[in-house]
Tab-separated table of C-alpha atoms in Angstrom:
chain	number	residue	atom	x	y	z
P	1	ASP	CA	-9.825	-6.807	28.520
P	2	ILE	CA	-12.135	-5.957	31.744
P	3	VAL	CA	-15.800	-7.036	30.478
P	4	MET	CA	-18.590	-4.746	31.958
P	5	THR	CA	-21.735	-6.609	32.429
P	6	GLN	CA	-25.193	-4.764	32.343
P	7	ALA	CA	-28.515	-5.878	33.505
P	8	PRO	CA	-31.214	-5.538	32.384
P	9	LEU	CA	-30.990	-5.067	28.699
P	10	SER	CA	-34.131	-2.962	28.735
P	11	VAL	CA	-35.963	-1.397	31.470
P	12	SER	CA	-39.780	0.266	31.165
P	13	VAL	CA	-40.708	2.653	33.923
P	14	THR	CA	-43.648	4.632	34.803
P	15	PRO	CA	-43.008	8.319	35.220
P	16	GLY	CA	-42.272	9.114	38.449
P	17	GLU	CA	-41.380	5.839	39.903
P	18	SER	CA	-37.762	4.786	40.073
P	19	ALA	CA	-35.418	2.402	38.138
P	20	SER	CA	-31.975	1.002	38.566
P	21	ILE	CA	-29.477	-0.198	35.853
P	22	SER	CA	-26.618	-2.946	37.296
P	23	CYS	CA	-23.325	-3.712	35.972
P	24	ARG	CA	-20.691	-5.781	36.799
P	25	SER	CA	-17.127	-5.788	36.040
P	26	SER	CA	-15.128	-8.888	35.493
P	27	LYS	CA	-11.933	-7.617	37.508
P	28	SER	CA	-12.365	-5.326	40.277
P	29	LEU	CA	-12.245	-1.592	39.328
P	30	LEU	CA	-10.689	-0.360	43.021
P	31	HIS	CA	-7.538	1.314	42.178
P	32	SER	CA	-4.886	1.156	45.061
P	33	ASN	CA	-5.400	5.363	45.418
P	34	GLY	CA	-9.020	4.577	46.716
P	35	ILE	CA	-10.876	5.437	43.487
P	36	THR	CA	-12.974	3.021	41.874
P	37	TYR	CA	-13.053	3.926	38.050
P	38	VAL	CA	-16.942	3.282	36.708
P	39	TYR	CA	-18.570	5.263	35.155
P	40	TRP	CA	-22.083	6.182	33.827
P	41	TYR	CA	-23.320	7.669	30.900
P	42	LEU	CA	-26.603	8.281	28.876
P	43	GLN	CA	-27.293	8.461	25.250
P	44	LYS	CA	-30.478	9.971	24.127
P	45	PRO	CA	-32.050	9.131	21.002
P	46	GLY	CA	-30.185	10.574	17.932
P	47	LYS	CA	-27.324	12.208	20.882
P	48	SER	CA	-23.968	11.867	21.778
P	49	PRO	CA	-23.550	10.097	24.965
P	50	GLN	CA	-23.228	12.168	28.158
P	51	LEU	CA	-21.538	11.763	31.654
P	52	LEU	CA	-24.248	11.145	34.611
P	53	ILE	CA	-21.312	9.703	37.124
P	54	TYR	CA	-18.056	9.458	37.352
P	55	ARG	CA	-15.704	7.812	39.577
P	56	MET	CA	-18.538	5.237	41.177
P	57	SER	CA	-20.672	7.346	42.821
P	58	ASN	CA	-20.063	11.553	41.612
P	59	LEU	CA	-22.505	13.198	39.963
P	60	ALA	CA	-21.184	15.314	36.581
P	61	SER	CA	-21.755	18.716	36.052
P	62	GLY	CA	-25.811	19.691	35.346
P	63	VAL	CA	-27.046	16.215	35.885
P	64	PRO	CA	-30.093	16.005	38.567
P	65	ASP	CA	-29.798	14.780	41.418
P	66	ARG	CA	-32.406	12.286	40.916
P	67	PHE	CA	-29.058	10.293	39.603
P	68	SER	CA	-27.348	8.263	41.746
P	69	GLY	CA	-24.272	5.762	41.285
P	70	SER	CA	-23.449	3.141	44.178
P	71	GLY	CA	-21.159	-0.125	44.175
P	72	SER	CA	-18.670	-2.356	45.205
P	73	GLU	CA	-15.223	-3.173	43.584
P	74	THR	CA	-17.311	-5.207	40.578
P	75	ASP	CA	-20.815	-4.523	41.212
P	76	PHE	CA	-22.486	-1.271	40.452
P	77	THR	CA	-25.823	0.323	40.603
P	78	LEU	CA	-27.386	3.365	38.935
P	79	LYS	CA	-30.338	4.552	40.300
P	80	ILE	CA	-32.593	6.910	38.665
P	81	SER	CA	-35.697	8.655	41.010
P	82	ARG	CA	-38.750	9.706	39.731
P	83	VAL	CA	-38.293	9.053	36.158
P	84	GLU	CA	-38.998	11.939	33.973
P	85	ALA	CA	-39.467	11.798	30.335
P	86	GLU	CA	-35.852	13.204	29.685
P	87	ASP	CA	-34.142	10.295	31.191
P	88	VAL	CA	-35.592	8.177	28.065
P	89	GLY	CA	-32.571	6.493	26.426
P	90	ILE	CA	-29.738	3.766	26.810
P	91	TYR	CA	-27.563	3.965	29.587
P	92	TYR	CA	-24.071	2.465	29.529
P	93	CYS	CA	-21.452	1.653	32.216
P	94	GLY	CA	-18.063	2.124	31.709
P	95	GLN	CA	-14.507	1.340	33.152
P	96	LEU	CA	-11.547	3.690	33.107
P	97	LEU	CA	-8.898	1.777	35.326
P	98	GLU	CA	-7.704	0.059	32.314
P	99	ASN	CA	-6.664	0.068	28.418
P	100	PRO	CA	-8.741	-0.620	26.263
P	101	ASN	CA	-11.373	1.039	28.376
P	102	THR	CA	-14.558	-1.035	27.803
P	103	PHE	CA	-18.122	-0.358	28.011
P	104	GLY	CA	-21.419	-2.585	28.796
P	105	ALA	CA	-23.868	-3.358	26.226
P	106	GLY	CA	-26.091	-0.916	27.224
P	107	THR	CA	-29.910	-0.668	28.947
P	108	LYS	CA	-32.573	0.926	27.124
P	109	LEU	CA	-34.711	2.643	29.105
P	110	GLU	CA	-38.379	3.269	27.944
P	111	LEU	CA	-41.779	4.733	29.630
P	112	LYS	CA	-44.838	3.012	30.277
W	1	GLN	CA	-16.295	26.144	27.201
W	2	VAL	CA	-15.248	23.106	25.887
W	3	GLN	CA	-16.090	21.808	22.579
W	4	LEU	CA	-15.101	18.988	20.292
W	5	LYS	CA	-15.980	18.431	16.713
W	6	GLU	CA	-15.235	15.725	14.482
W	7	SER	CA	-14.530	16.078	10.371
W	8	GLY	CA	-13.552	13.716	7.835
W	9	PRO	CA	-15.142	12.222	4.628
W	10	GLY	CA	-18.813	10.375	5.072
W	11	LEU	CA	-17.966	7.732	2.789
W	12	VAL	CA	-14.984	4.946	2.412
W	13	GLN	CA	-14.425	2.907	0.122
W	14	PRO	CA	-13.875	-0.755	1.139
W	15	SER	CA	-9.926	-1.227	1.968
W	16	GLN	CA	-9.106	2.350	1.934
W	17	THR	CA	-7.873	4.408	4.584
W	18	LEU	CA	-10.357	6.500	7.158
W	19	SER	CA	-8.800	9.550	8.433
W	20	LEU	CA	-10.872	11.690	10.963
W	21	THR	CA	-9.802	14.865	12.679
W	22	CYS	CA	-11.239	16.377	15.869
W	23	THR	CA	-10.647	20.157	16.659
W	24	VAL	CA	-10.831	20.953	20.215
W	25	SER	CA	-11.275	24.374	21.829
W	26	GLY	CA	-11.629	25.389	25.614
W	27	PHE	CA	-8.399	23.440	26.617
W	28	SER	CA	-5.115	22.394	25.887
W	29	LEU	CA	-4.655	19.071	24.474
W	30	MET	CA	-1.231	19.326	26.279
W	31	ASP	CA	-3.782	19.452	29.832
W	32	TYR	CA	-6.252	16.390	28.952
W	33	SER	CA	-6.236	13.117	26.993
W	34	VAL	CA	-8.634	12.982	23.839
W	35	HIS	CA	-10.176	9.658	23.051
W	36	TRP	CA	-11.779	7.902	20.257
W	37	VAL	CA	-15.188	5.963	20.689
W	38	ARG	CA	-17.421	4.516	17.398
W	39	GLN	CA	-20.238	3.291	17.416
W	40	PRO	CA	-21.467	1.027	14.882
W	41	PRO	CA	-25.276	1.841	13.749
W	42	GLY	CA	-28.163	0.331	16.421
W	43	LYS	CA	-25.232	-0.981	18.416
W	44	GLY	CA	-22.934	-0.048	21.446
W	45	LEU	CA	-19.799	1.877	22.193
W	46	GLU	CA	-16.552	0.663	21.505
W	47	TRP	CA	-13.347	2.450	22.758
W	48	MET	CA	-10.805	2.794	19.865
W	49	GLY	CA	-7.770	4.506	21.696
W	50	ARG	CA	-6.068	7.510	23.064
W	51	MET	CA	-3.789	10.527	22.811
W	52	LYS	CA	-2.658	11.073	26.197
W	53	TYR	CA	-1.958	14.607	26.698
W	54	ASP	CA	1.924	13.719	27.526
W	55	GLY	CA	1.657	12.650	23.607
W	56	ASP	CA	1.639	8.421	24.191
W	57	THR	CA	-0.953	6.786	22.589
W	58	TYR	CA	-2.821	3.606	23.659
W	59	TYR	CA	-5.044	1.543	21.545
W	60	ASN	CA	-7.512	-1.153	21.486
W	61	SER	CA	-5.747	-4.274	20.688
W	62	ALA	CA	-8.289	-5.441	18.300
W	63	LEU	CA	-7.920	-2.320	15.993
W	64	LYS	CA	-3.931	-1.909	16.895
W	65	SER	CA	-2.401	-3.442	13.572
W	66	ARG	CA	-4.691	-0.999	11.483
W	67	LEU	CA	-4.855	2.203	13.836
W	68	SER	CA	-3.152	5.394	14.004
W	69	ILE	CA	-3.716	8.309	16.195
W	70	SER	CA	-1.626	11.527	16.411
W	71	ARG	CA	-1.984	15.113	16.914
W	72	ASP	CA	-1.160	18.888	16.265
W	73	THR	CA	-1.260	20.655	19.359
W	74	SER	CA	-0.773	24.224	17.621
W	75	LYS	CA	-3.895	23.463	16.013
W	76	SER	CA	-5.614	21.712	18.490
W	77	GLN	CA	-6.033	18.677	16.633
W	78	VAL	CA	-6.123	15.023	17.103
W	79	PHE	CA	-5.887	12.695	14.403
W	80	LEU	CA	-7.212	9.199	13.221
W	81	LYS	CA	-6.228	7.353	10.742
W	82	MET	CA	-7.483	3.481	9.938
W	83	ASN	CA	-6.601	1.271	7.132
W	84	SER	CA	-8.135	-1.245	5.677
W	85	LEU	CA	-11.070	-0.577	6.149
W	86	GLN	CA	-14.097	-2.874	5.498
W	87	THR	CA	-18.232	-2.658	5.802
W	88	GLU	CA	-18.015	-3.555	9.492
W	89	ASP	CA	-16.299	-0.344	10.209
W	90	THR	CA	-19.506	1.577	9.142
W	91	ALA	CA	-19.797	3.773	12.267
W	92	ILE	CA	-20.521	6.839	14.107
W	93	TYR	CA	-16.766	8.243	15.209
W	94	TYR	CA	-16.746	10.178	18.415
W	95	CYS	CA	-14.051	12.171	20.276
W	96	THR	CA	-14.348	12.734	23.828
W	97	SER	CA	-12.256	14.151	26.618
W	98	HIS	CA	-12.249	15.364	30.071
W	99	PRO	CA	-12.331	11.889	30.307
W	100	PHE	CA	-15.774	11.680	28.542
W	101	ALA	CA	-17.040	14.339	29.984
W	102	TYR	CA	-17.124	16.276	26.591
W	103	TRP	CA	-18.248	14.535	23.049
W	104	GLY	CA	-18.289	15.772	20.237
W	105	GLN	CA	-21.318	15.636	18.073
W	106	GLY	CA	-20.014	12.601	15.867
W	107	THR	CA	-19.576	11.825	12.134
W	108	LEU	CA	-20.989	9.153	10.235
W	109	VAL	CA	-18.645	7.001	8.475
W	110	THR	CA	-19.992	4.954	5.735
W	111	VAL	CA	-18.000	2.011	4.341
W	112	SER	CA	-19.532	1.131	0.584
W	113	SER	CA	-18.713	0.992	-2.797
């Protein structure tokens, strides 16, 4: 199974500042079709996860452009510019390249 | 408007079988796969398996011996059955699609006598 390793496990950010979350996969997530199958999700307290970024760098519908995704074949970053109160929750990376699809352990974002 | 909704018993006794239903609307099960993901209280996400749009199924190897996913396309429903439940199977169970762009609200299943 592909292991997804996130860092840090928690981050505390002052509103208005930026935050970055890292994710590393144990195997390249670059498919032969040129698509990198890493996804980012946010789970707000008491809610279902919501998709933020798909295929490494594509913003999901309705997601503010303060969120962005980047990376290589095995190392990925989610960046949140100008953090707001509504961004609080747990962020997960996940891979859809292979079955079983797997997720990182999550990064908890809190406000200072 | 795409929607998914999980339904099933909130409480299951140890060693018994869990049966959940995911009812979808706004899309056809023959066009999109539906996945099942679970989350133990206070823990992370675990992918369980999926019903592919063409009817094929894929399972997490850790659960494969206990898990079955099926569907009724005429009713827009996907079913999850998992046997030999133990307390560690207590979790919120989600169905999701598109892939993972749309999620149900989740249903809490508690395994307890």
